[in-house]
Tab-separated table of C-alpha atoms and ligand atoms in Angstrom:
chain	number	residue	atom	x	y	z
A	231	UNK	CA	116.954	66.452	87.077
A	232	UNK	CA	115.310	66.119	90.506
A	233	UNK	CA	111.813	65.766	91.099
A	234	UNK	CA	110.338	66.515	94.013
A	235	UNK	CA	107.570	69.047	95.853
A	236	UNK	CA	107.526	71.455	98.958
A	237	UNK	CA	104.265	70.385	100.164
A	238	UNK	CA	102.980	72.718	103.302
A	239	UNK	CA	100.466	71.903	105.795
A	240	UNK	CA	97.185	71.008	105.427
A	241	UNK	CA	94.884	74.224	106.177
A	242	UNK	CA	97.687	76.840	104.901
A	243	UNK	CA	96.284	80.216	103.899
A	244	UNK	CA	97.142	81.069	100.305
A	245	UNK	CA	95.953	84.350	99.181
A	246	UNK	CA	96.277	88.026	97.667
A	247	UNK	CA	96.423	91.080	99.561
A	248	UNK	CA	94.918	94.338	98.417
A	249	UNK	CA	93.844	97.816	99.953
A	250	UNK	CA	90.601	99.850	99.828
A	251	UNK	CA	91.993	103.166	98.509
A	252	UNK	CA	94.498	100.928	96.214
A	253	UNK	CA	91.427	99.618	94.449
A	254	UNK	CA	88.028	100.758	95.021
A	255	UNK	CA	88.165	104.266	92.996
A	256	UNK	CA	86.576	107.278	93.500
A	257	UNK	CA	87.776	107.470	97.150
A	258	UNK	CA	87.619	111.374	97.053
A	259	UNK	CA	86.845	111.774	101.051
A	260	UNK	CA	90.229	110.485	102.645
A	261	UNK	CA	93.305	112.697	102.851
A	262	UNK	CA	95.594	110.726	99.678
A	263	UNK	CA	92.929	111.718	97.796
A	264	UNK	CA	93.283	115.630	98.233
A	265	UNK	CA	97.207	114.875	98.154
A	266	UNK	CA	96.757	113.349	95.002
A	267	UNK	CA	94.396	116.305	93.574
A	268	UNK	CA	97.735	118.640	95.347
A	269	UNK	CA	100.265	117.131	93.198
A	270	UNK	CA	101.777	115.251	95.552
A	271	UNK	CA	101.963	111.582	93.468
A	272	UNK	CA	102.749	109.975	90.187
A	273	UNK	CA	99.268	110.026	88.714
A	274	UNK	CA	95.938	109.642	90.784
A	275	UNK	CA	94.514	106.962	91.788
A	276	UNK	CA	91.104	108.015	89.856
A	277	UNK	CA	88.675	105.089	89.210
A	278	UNK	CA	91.857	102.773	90.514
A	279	UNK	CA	90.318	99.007	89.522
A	280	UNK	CA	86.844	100.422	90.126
A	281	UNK	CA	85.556	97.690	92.770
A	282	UNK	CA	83.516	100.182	94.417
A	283	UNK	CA	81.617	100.408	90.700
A	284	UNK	CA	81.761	96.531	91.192
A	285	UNK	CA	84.695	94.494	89.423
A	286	UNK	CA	85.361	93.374	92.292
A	287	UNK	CA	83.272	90.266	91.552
A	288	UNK	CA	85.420	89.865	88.322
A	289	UNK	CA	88.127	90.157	90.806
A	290	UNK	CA	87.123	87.542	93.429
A	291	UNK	CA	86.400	84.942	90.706
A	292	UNK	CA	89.941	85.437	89.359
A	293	UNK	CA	91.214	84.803	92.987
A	294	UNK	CA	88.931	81.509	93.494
A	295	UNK	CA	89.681	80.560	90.144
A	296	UNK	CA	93.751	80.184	90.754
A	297	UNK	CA	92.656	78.681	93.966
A	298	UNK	CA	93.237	81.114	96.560
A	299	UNK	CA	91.099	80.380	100.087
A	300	UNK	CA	92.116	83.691	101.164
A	301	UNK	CA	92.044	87.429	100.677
A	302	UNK	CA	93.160	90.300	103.196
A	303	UNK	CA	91.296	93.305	101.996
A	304	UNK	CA	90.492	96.789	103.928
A	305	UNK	CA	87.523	98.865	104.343
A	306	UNK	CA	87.624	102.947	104.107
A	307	UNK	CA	87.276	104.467	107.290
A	308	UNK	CA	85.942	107.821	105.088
A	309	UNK	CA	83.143	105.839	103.465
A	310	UNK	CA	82.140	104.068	106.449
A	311	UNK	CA	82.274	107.304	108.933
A	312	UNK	CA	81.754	110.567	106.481
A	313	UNK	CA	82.085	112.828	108.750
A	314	UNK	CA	82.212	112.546	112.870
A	315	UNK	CA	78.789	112.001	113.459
A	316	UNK	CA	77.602	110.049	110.405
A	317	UNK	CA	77.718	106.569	109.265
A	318	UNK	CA	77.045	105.418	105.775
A	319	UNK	CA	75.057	102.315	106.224
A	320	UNK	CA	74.902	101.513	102.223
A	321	UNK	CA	79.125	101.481	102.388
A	322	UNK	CA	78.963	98.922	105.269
A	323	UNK	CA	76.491	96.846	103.030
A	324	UNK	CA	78.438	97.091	100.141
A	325	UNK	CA	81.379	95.472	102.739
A	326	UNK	CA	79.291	93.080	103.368
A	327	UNK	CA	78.270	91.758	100.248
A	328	UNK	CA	81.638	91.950	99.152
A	329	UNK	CA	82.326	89.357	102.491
A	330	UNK	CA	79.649	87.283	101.382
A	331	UNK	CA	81.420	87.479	97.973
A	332	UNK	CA	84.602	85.541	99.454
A	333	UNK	CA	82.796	83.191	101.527
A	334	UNK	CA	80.688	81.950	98.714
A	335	UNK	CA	83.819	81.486	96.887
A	336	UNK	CA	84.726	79.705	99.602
A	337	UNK	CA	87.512	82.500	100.489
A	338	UNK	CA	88.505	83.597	104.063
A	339	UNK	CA	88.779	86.734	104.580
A	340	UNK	CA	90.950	89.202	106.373
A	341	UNK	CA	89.631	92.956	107.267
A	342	UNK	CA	92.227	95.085	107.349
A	343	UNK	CA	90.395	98.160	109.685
A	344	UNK	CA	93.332	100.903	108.324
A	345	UNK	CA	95.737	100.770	105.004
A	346	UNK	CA	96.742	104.058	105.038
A	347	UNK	CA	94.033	106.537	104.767
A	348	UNK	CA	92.486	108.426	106.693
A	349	UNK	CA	88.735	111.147	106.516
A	350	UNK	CA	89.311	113.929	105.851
A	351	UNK	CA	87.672	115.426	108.966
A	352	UNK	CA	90.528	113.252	110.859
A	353	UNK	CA	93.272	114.605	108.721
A	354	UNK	CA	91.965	118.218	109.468
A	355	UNK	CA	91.844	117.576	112.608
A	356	UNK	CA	95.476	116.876	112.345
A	357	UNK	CA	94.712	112.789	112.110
A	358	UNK	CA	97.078	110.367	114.211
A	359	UNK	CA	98.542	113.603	115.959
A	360	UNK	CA	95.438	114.215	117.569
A	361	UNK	CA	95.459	113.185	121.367
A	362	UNK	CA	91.698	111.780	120.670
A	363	UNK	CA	92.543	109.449	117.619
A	364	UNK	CA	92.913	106.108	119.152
A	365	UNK	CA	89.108	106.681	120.858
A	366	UNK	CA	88.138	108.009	117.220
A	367	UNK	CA	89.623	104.697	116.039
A	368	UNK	CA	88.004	102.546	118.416
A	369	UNK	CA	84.713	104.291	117.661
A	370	UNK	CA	84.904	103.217	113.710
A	371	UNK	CA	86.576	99.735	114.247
A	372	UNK	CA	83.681	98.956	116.901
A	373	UNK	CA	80.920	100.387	114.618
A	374	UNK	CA	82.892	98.521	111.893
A	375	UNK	CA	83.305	95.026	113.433
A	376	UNK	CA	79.779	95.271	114.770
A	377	UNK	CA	78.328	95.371	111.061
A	378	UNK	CA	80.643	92.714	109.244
A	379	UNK	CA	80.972	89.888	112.261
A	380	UNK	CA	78.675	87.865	110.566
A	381	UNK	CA	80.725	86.996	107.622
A	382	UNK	CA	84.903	88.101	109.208
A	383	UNK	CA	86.818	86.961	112.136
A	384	UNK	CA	90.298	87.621	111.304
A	385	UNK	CA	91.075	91.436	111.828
A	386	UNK	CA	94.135	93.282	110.865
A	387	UNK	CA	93.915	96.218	112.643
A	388	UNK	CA	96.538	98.741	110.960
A	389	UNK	CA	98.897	98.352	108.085
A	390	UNK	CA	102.365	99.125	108.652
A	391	UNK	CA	102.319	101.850	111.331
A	392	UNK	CA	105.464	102.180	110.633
A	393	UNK	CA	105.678	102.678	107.347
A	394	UNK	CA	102.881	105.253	107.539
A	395	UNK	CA	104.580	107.340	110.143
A	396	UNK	CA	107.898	107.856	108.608
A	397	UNK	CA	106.770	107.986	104.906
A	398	UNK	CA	104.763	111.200	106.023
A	399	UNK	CA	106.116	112.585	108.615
A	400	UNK	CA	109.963	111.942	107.937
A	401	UNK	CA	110.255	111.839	103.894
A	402	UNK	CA	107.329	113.647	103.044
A	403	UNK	CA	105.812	111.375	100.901
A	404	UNK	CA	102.872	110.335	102.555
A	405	UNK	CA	100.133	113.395	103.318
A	406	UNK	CA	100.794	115.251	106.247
A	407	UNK	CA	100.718	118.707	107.207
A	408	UNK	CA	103.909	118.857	109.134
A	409	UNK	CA	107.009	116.652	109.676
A	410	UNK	CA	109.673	115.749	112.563
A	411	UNK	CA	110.547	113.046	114.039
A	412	UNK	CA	109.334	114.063	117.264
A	413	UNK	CA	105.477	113.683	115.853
A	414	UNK	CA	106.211	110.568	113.780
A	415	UNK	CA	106.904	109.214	117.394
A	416	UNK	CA	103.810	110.802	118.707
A	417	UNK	CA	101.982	109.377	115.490
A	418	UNK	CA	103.311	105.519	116.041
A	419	UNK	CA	102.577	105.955	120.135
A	420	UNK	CA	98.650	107.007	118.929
A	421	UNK	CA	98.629	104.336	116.693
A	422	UNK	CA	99.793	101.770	119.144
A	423	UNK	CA	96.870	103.085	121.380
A	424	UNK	CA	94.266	102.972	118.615
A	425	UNK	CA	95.208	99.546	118.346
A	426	UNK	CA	95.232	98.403	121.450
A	427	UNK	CA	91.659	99.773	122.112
A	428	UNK	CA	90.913	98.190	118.843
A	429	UNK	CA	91.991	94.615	119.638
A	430	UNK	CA	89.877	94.804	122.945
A	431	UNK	CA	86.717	96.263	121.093
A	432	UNK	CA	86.960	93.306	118.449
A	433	UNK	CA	87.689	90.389	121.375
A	434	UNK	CA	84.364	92.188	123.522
A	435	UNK	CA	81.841	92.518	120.615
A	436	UNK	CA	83.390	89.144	118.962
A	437	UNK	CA	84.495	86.033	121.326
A	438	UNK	CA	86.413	84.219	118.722
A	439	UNK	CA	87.775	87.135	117.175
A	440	UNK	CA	91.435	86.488	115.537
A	441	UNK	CA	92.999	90.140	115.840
A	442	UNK	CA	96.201	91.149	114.859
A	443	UNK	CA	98.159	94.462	113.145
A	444	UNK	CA	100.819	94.136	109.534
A	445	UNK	CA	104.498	95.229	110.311
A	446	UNK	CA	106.558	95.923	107.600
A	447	UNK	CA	109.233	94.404	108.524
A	448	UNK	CA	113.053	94.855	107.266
A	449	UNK	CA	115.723	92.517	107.951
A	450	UNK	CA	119.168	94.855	107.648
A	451	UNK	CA	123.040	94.642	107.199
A	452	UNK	CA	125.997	96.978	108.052
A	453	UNK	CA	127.667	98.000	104.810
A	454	UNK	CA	130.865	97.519	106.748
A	455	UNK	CA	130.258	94.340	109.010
A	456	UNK	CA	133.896	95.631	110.637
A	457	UNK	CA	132.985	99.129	110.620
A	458	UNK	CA	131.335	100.602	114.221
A	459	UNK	CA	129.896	103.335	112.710
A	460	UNK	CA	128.212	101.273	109.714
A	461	UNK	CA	126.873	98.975	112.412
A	462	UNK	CA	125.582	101.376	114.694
A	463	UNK	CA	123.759	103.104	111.814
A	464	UNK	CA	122.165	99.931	111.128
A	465	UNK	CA	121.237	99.664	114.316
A	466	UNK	CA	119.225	102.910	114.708
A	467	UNK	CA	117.923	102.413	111.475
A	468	UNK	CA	116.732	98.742	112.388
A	469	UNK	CA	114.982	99.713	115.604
A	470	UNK	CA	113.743	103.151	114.171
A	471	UNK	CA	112.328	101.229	111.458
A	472	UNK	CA	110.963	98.030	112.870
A	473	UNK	CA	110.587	98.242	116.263
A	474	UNK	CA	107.842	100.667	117.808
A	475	UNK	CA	105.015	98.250	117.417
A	476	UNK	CA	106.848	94.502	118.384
A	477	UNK	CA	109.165	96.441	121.659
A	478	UNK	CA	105.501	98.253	123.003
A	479	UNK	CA	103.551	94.786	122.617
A	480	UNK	CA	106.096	92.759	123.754
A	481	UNK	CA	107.106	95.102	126.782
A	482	UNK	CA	104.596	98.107	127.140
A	483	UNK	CA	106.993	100.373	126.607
A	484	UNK	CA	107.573	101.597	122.804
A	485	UNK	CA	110.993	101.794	122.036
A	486	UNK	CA	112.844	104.398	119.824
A	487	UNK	CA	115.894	105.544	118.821
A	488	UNK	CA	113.737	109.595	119.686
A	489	UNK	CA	113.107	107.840	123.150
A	490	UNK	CA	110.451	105.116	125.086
A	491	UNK	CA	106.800	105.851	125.702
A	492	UNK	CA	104.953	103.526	128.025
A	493	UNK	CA	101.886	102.459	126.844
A	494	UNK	CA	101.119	99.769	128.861
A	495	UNK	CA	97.296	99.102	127.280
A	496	UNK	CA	99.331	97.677	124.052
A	497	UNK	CA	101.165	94.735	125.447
A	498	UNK	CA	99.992	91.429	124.767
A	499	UNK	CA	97.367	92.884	122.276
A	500	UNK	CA	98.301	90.330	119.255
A	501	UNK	CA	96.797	86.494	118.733
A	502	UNK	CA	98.786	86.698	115.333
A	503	UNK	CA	101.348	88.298	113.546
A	504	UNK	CA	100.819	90.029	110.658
A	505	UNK	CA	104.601	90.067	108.469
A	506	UNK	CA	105.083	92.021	105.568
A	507	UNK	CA	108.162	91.648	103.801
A	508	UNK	CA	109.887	92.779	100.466
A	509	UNK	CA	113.358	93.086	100.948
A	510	UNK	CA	116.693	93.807	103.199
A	511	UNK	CA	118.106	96.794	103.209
A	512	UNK	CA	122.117	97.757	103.650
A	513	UNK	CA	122.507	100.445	105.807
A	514	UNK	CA	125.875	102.570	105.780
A	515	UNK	CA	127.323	106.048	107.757
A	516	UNK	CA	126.008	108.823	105.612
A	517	UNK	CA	127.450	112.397	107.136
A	518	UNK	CA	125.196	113.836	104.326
A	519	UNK	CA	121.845	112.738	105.648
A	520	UNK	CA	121.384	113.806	109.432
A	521	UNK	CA	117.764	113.573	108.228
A	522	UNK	CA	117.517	109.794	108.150
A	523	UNK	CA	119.640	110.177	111.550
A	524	UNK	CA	122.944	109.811	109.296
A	525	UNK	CA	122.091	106.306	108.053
A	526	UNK	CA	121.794	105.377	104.513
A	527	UNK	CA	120.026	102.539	102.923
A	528	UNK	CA	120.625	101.049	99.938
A	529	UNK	CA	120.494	98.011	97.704
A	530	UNK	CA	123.842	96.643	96.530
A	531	UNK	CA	124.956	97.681	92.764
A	532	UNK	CA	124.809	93.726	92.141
A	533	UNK	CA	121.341	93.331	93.523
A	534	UNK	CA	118.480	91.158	91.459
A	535	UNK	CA	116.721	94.447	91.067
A	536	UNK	CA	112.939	94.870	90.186
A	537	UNK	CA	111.255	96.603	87.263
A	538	UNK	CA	112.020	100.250	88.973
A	539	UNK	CA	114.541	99.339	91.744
A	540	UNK	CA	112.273	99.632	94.210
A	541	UNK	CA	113.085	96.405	95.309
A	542	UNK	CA	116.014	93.548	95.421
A	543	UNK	CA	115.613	90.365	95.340
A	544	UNK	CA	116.607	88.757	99.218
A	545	UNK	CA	114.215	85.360	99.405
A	546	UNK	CA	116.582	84.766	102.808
A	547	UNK	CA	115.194	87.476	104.033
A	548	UNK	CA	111.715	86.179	104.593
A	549	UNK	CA	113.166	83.162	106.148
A	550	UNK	CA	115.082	85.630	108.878
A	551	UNK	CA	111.849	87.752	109.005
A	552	UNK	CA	109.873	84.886	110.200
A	553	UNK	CA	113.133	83.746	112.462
A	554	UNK	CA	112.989	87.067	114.153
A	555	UNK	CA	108.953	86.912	114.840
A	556	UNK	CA	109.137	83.385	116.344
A	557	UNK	CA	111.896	84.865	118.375
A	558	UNK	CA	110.377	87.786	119.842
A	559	UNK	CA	107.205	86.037	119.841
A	560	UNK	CA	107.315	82.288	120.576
A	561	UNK	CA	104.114	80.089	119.619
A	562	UNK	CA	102.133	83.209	118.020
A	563	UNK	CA	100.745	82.319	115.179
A	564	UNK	CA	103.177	84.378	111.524
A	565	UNK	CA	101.573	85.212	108.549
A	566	UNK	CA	103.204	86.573	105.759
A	567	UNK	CA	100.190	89.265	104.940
A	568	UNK	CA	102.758	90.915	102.197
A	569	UNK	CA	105.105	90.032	100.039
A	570	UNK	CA	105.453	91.317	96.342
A	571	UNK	CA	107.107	92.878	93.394
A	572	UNK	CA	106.809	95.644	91.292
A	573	UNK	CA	107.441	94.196	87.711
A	574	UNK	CA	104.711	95.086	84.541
A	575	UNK	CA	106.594	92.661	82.060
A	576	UNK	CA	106.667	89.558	84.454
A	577	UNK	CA	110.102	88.942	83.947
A	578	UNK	CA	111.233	88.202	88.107
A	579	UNK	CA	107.688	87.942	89.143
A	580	UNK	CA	108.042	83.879	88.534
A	581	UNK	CA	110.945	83.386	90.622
A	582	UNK	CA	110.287	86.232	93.143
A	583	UNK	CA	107.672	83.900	93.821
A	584	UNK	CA	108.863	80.958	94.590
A	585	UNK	CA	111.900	81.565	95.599
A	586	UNK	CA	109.879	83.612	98.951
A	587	UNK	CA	107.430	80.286	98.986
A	588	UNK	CA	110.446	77.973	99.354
A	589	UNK	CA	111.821	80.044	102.039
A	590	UNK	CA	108.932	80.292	103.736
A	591	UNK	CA	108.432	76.153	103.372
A	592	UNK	CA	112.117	76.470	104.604
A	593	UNK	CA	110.572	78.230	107.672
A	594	UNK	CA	107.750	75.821	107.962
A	595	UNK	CA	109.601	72.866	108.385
A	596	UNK	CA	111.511	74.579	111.559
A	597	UNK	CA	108.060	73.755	112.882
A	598	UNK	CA	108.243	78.306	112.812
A	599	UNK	CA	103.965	78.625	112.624
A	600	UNK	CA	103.967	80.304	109.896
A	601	UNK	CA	99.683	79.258	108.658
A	602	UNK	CA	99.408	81.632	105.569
A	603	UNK	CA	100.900	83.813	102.390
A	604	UNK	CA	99.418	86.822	100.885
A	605	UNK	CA	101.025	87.760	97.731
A	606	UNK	CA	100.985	91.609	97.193
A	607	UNK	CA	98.779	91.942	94.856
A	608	UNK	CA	96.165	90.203	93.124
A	609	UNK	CA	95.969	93.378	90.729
A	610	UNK	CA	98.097	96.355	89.569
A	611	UNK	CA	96.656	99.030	92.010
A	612	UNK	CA	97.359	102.510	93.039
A	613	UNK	CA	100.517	102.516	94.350
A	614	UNK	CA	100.792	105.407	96.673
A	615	UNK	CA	103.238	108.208	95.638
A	616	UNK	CA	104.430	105.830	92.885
A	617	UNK	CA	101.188	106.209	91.584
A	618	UNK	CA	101.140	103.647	88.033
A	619	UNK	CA	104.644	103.774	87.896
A	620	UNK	CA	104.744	100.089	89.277
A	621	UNK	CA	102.982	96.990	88.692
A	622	UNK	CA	102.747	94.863	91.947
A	623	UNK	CA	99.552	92.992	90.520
A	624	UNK	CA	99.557	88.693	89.190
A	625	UNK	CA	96.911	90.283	86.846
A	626	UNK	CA	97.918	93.303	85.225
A	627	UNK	CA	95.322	96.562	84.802
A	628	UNK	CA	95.164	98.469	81.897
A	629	UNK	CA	93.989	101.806	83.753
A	630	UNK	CA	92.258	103.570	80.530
A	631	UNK	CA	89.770	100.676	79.824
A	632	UNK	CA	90.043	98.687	83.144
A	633	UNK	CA	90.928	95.732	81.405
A	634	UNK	CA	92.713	92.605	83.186
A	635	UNK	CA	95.944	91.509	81.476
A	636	UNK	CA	96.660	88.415	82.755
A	637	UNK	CA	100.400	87.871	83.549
A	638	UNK	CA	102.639	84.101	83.484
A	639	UNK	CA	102.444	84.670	87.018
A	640	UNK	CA	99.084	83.919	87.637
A	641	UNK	CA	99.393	80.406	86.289
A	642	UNK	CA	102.262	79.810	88.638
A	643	UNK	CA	100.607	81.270	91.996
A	644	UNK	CA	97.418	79.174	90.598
A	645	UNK	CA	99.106	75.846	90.887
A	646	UNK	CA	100.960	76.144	94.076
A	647	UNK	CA	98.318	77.000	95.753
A	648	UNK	CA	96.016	74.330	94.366
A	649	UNK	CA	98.797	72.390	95.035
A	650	UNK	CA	99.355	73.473	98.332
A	651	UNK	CA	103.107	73.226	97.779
A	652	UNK	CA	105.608	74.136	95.619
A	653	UNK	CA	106.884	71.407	92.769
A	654	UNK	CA	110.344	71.348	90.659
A	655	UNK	CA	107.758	71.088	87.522
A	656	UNK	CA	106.687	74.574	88.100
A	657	UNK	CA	109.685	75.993	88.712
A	658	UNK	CA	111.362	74.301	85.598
A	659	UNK	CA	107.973	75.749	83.466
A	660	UNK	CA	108.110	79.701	84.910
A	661	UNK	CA	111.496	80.519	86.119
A	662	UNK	CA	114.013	77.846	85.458
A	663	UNK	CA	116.828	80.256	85.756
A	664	UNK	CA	116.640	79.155	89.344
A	665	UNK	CA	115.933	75.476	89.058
A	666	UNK	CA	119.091	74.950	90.388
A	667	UNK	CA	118.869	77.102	93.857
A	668	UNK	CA	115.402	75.309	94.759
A	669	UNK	CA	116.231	71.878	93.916
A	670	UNK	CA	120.176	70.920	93.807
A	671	UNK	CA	121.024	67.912	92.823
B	996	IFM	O1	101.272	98.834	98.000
B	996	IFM	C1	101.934	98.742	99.217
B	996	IFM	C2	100.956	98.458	100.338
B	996	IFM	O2	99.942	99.407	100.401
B	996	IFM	C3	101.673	98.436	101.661
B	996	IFM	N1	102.828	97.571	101.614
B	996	IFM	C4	103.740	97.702	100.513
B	996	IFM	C5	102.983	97.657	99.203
B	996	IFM	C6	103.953	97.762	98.004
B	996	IFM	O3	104.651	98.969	98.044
């Protein structure tokens, strides 16, 4: 049996990646919350892994304690900025002790500035719609930055634009008060803006700022590689999907299947590239559903499926995720600030796991600069519409009594990263049902 290990560069990022409404609790101000109280999810998110009560101490220690040197968290926007013209100095603190938390754990940290949420007084005022949101953006992010320099330097401005335009204003599931396609691409062309003004805020008020934003990115395939209409499908659906954000900062001009819109401000705005990546989708002619623009996407019946489905198994796909980014975007720095499963027993977790790390060593060794991995997540957390349903954590949460289960998993993302690398003796101890695929003979 081979022995060997994928060692990767001295200086690579391993971490977890978590969000503030995911896992603070009690985050009754922001607009999931009152879609939540609605009805609208599996569940509420409720006391969530109560870090604004303070576990997330417990939290942090289980992070330095499997040797992570880095954790991408986010701060609320409705804590930080109750209402228009307030700002809760005591939430900022609490940010900031949480910062010096990390550090002293010897932890670097990444601030995401928006996951998702949003105040309610932005919501009302009908949020990313409004024609004033990316200078309401700017406003928190420089108020923001301004108060937790001192301890972060690595900004992610907004998580998965994308993501939050069409799961709201295309299939509903996200809060919003109305939907269209028209205003999801008004929605993404405001977000663009607000972060465009946000990465020049964060370079004025911080010289060696490292600012970037987290695309959820989905590789794709024609269900009929022969078939025109399968592969135009996948086409729209591919640059629907992933392509607002990378065409407007590449180009100025956001690109959409709905049309362009120039915003010049956002080219160039990116020293890094945030990557988030789960899975590939197959996308196939669907007469039946003019509302995803007649595509359909779906996972193959023969798929390595998750826990619920939610996700297949494609490690290739993080290797042609990072392909495409140094493509588009040659010399910027990647990091992989997502990548995850949903899976409460632990049963793919293990080889989820390394089968993405060896892909992304794969990647590595193309001299691609890829300089860091955030596994999705270091706890079970709210999961959005899905509520409890799935399990994305290494640690698992018992929501009742807030106890930490700890999962096989957390051994195995504990000594890769302590090893910085990736050895055929962990793979043979947590998932040897894929010795062979990581280490032929
Ligand atoms: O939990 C989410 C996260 O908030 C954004 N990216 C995908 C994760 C798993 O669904």
């Amino acid at each position: 049996m081979p022995q060997a290990t994928y060692h990767f560069p001295r200086g690579f990022l391993w971490g977890t990646a978590t969000s503030s409404h995911q896992v603070e609790g009690n985050n009754t101000n922001n607009q999931w919350w009152k879609w939540e109280q609605d009805g609208h999810t599996d569940g509420t998110s409720g006391l969530a892994c109560d870090w604004w009560g303070g576990r997330w101490r417990e939290d942090f220690d289980r992070a330095a304690e499997g040797g992570q040197n880095a954790h991408r968290f986010s701060v609320e926007w409705s804590r930080i900025q109750p209402t228009p013209d307030t700002w809760d100095e005591d939430a900022l603190e609490r940010y900031r002790s949480m910062l010096r938390g990390l550090r002293e754990r010897g932890i670097t940290p990444m601030v995401t500035l928006h996951h998702f949420t949003d105040p309610l007084w932005f919501y009302e005022m009908d949020g990313w719609e409004h024609d004033e949101a990316a200078v309401m953006f700017e406003k928190f992010v420089r108020k923001t930055v301004d108060a937790l320099k001192e301890y972060c330097s690595f900004w992610c401005t907004i998580n998965e634009p994308n993501v939050y335009a069409l799961s709201g204003y295309v299939a509903g599931v996200f809060p919003t008060k109305r939907r269209g396609l028209n205003i999801a691409l008004r929605v993404q062309a405001n977000m663009l803006r607000g972060h465009a003004a946000a990465y020049r805020a964060i370079h004025e008020i911080q010289k060696d700022a490292r600012v970037g934003y987290a695309l959820h990115y989905r590789p794709m395939v024609a269900h009929n590689s022969w078939s025109p209409l399968d592969r135009l499908m996948r086409n729209i659906q591919y640059n629907g999907i992933n392509m607002a954000f990378p065409s407007a900062i590449s180009t100025g001009v956001m690109k959409s299947p709905m049309g362009n819109v120039r915003i010049p401000e956002a080219k160039g705005t990116q020293d890094y590239l945030g990557v988030n990546y789960y899975s590939v989708d197959t996308i196939k002619f669907d007469i039946t559903n003019p509302k995803e623009l007649f595509g359909k996407r779906y996972y193959p019946d023969d798929s390595d499926f998750s826990a619920t489905k939610f996700i297949a198994n494609i490690p290739q796909g993080i290797f042609d995720s990072i392909k495409w980014a140094v493509r588009t975007y040659p010399d910027l720095p990647i990091y992989i600030t997502e990548n995850g499963v949903e899976d409460a027993e632990d049963k793919m977790r293990p080889r989820y796991i390394a089968q993405h790390i060896h892909q992304v060593w794969r990647a590595v060794n193309f001299n691609f600069p890829v300089k860091g991995y955030f596994y999705w997540s270091l706890v079970d957390n709210f999961e959005w519409e899905r509520g409890w349903t799935q399990r994305f954590g290494l640690w698992g949460l018992d929501v009742e009594t807030q106890k930490r289960i700890k999962r096989p998993s957390v051994d195995l993302y504990a000594e890769i990263c302590k090893e910085n690398g990736l050895s055929s003796e962990m793979v043979q101890k947590y998932c040897p049902e894929v010795f062979e695929k990581l280490f032929p003979v």
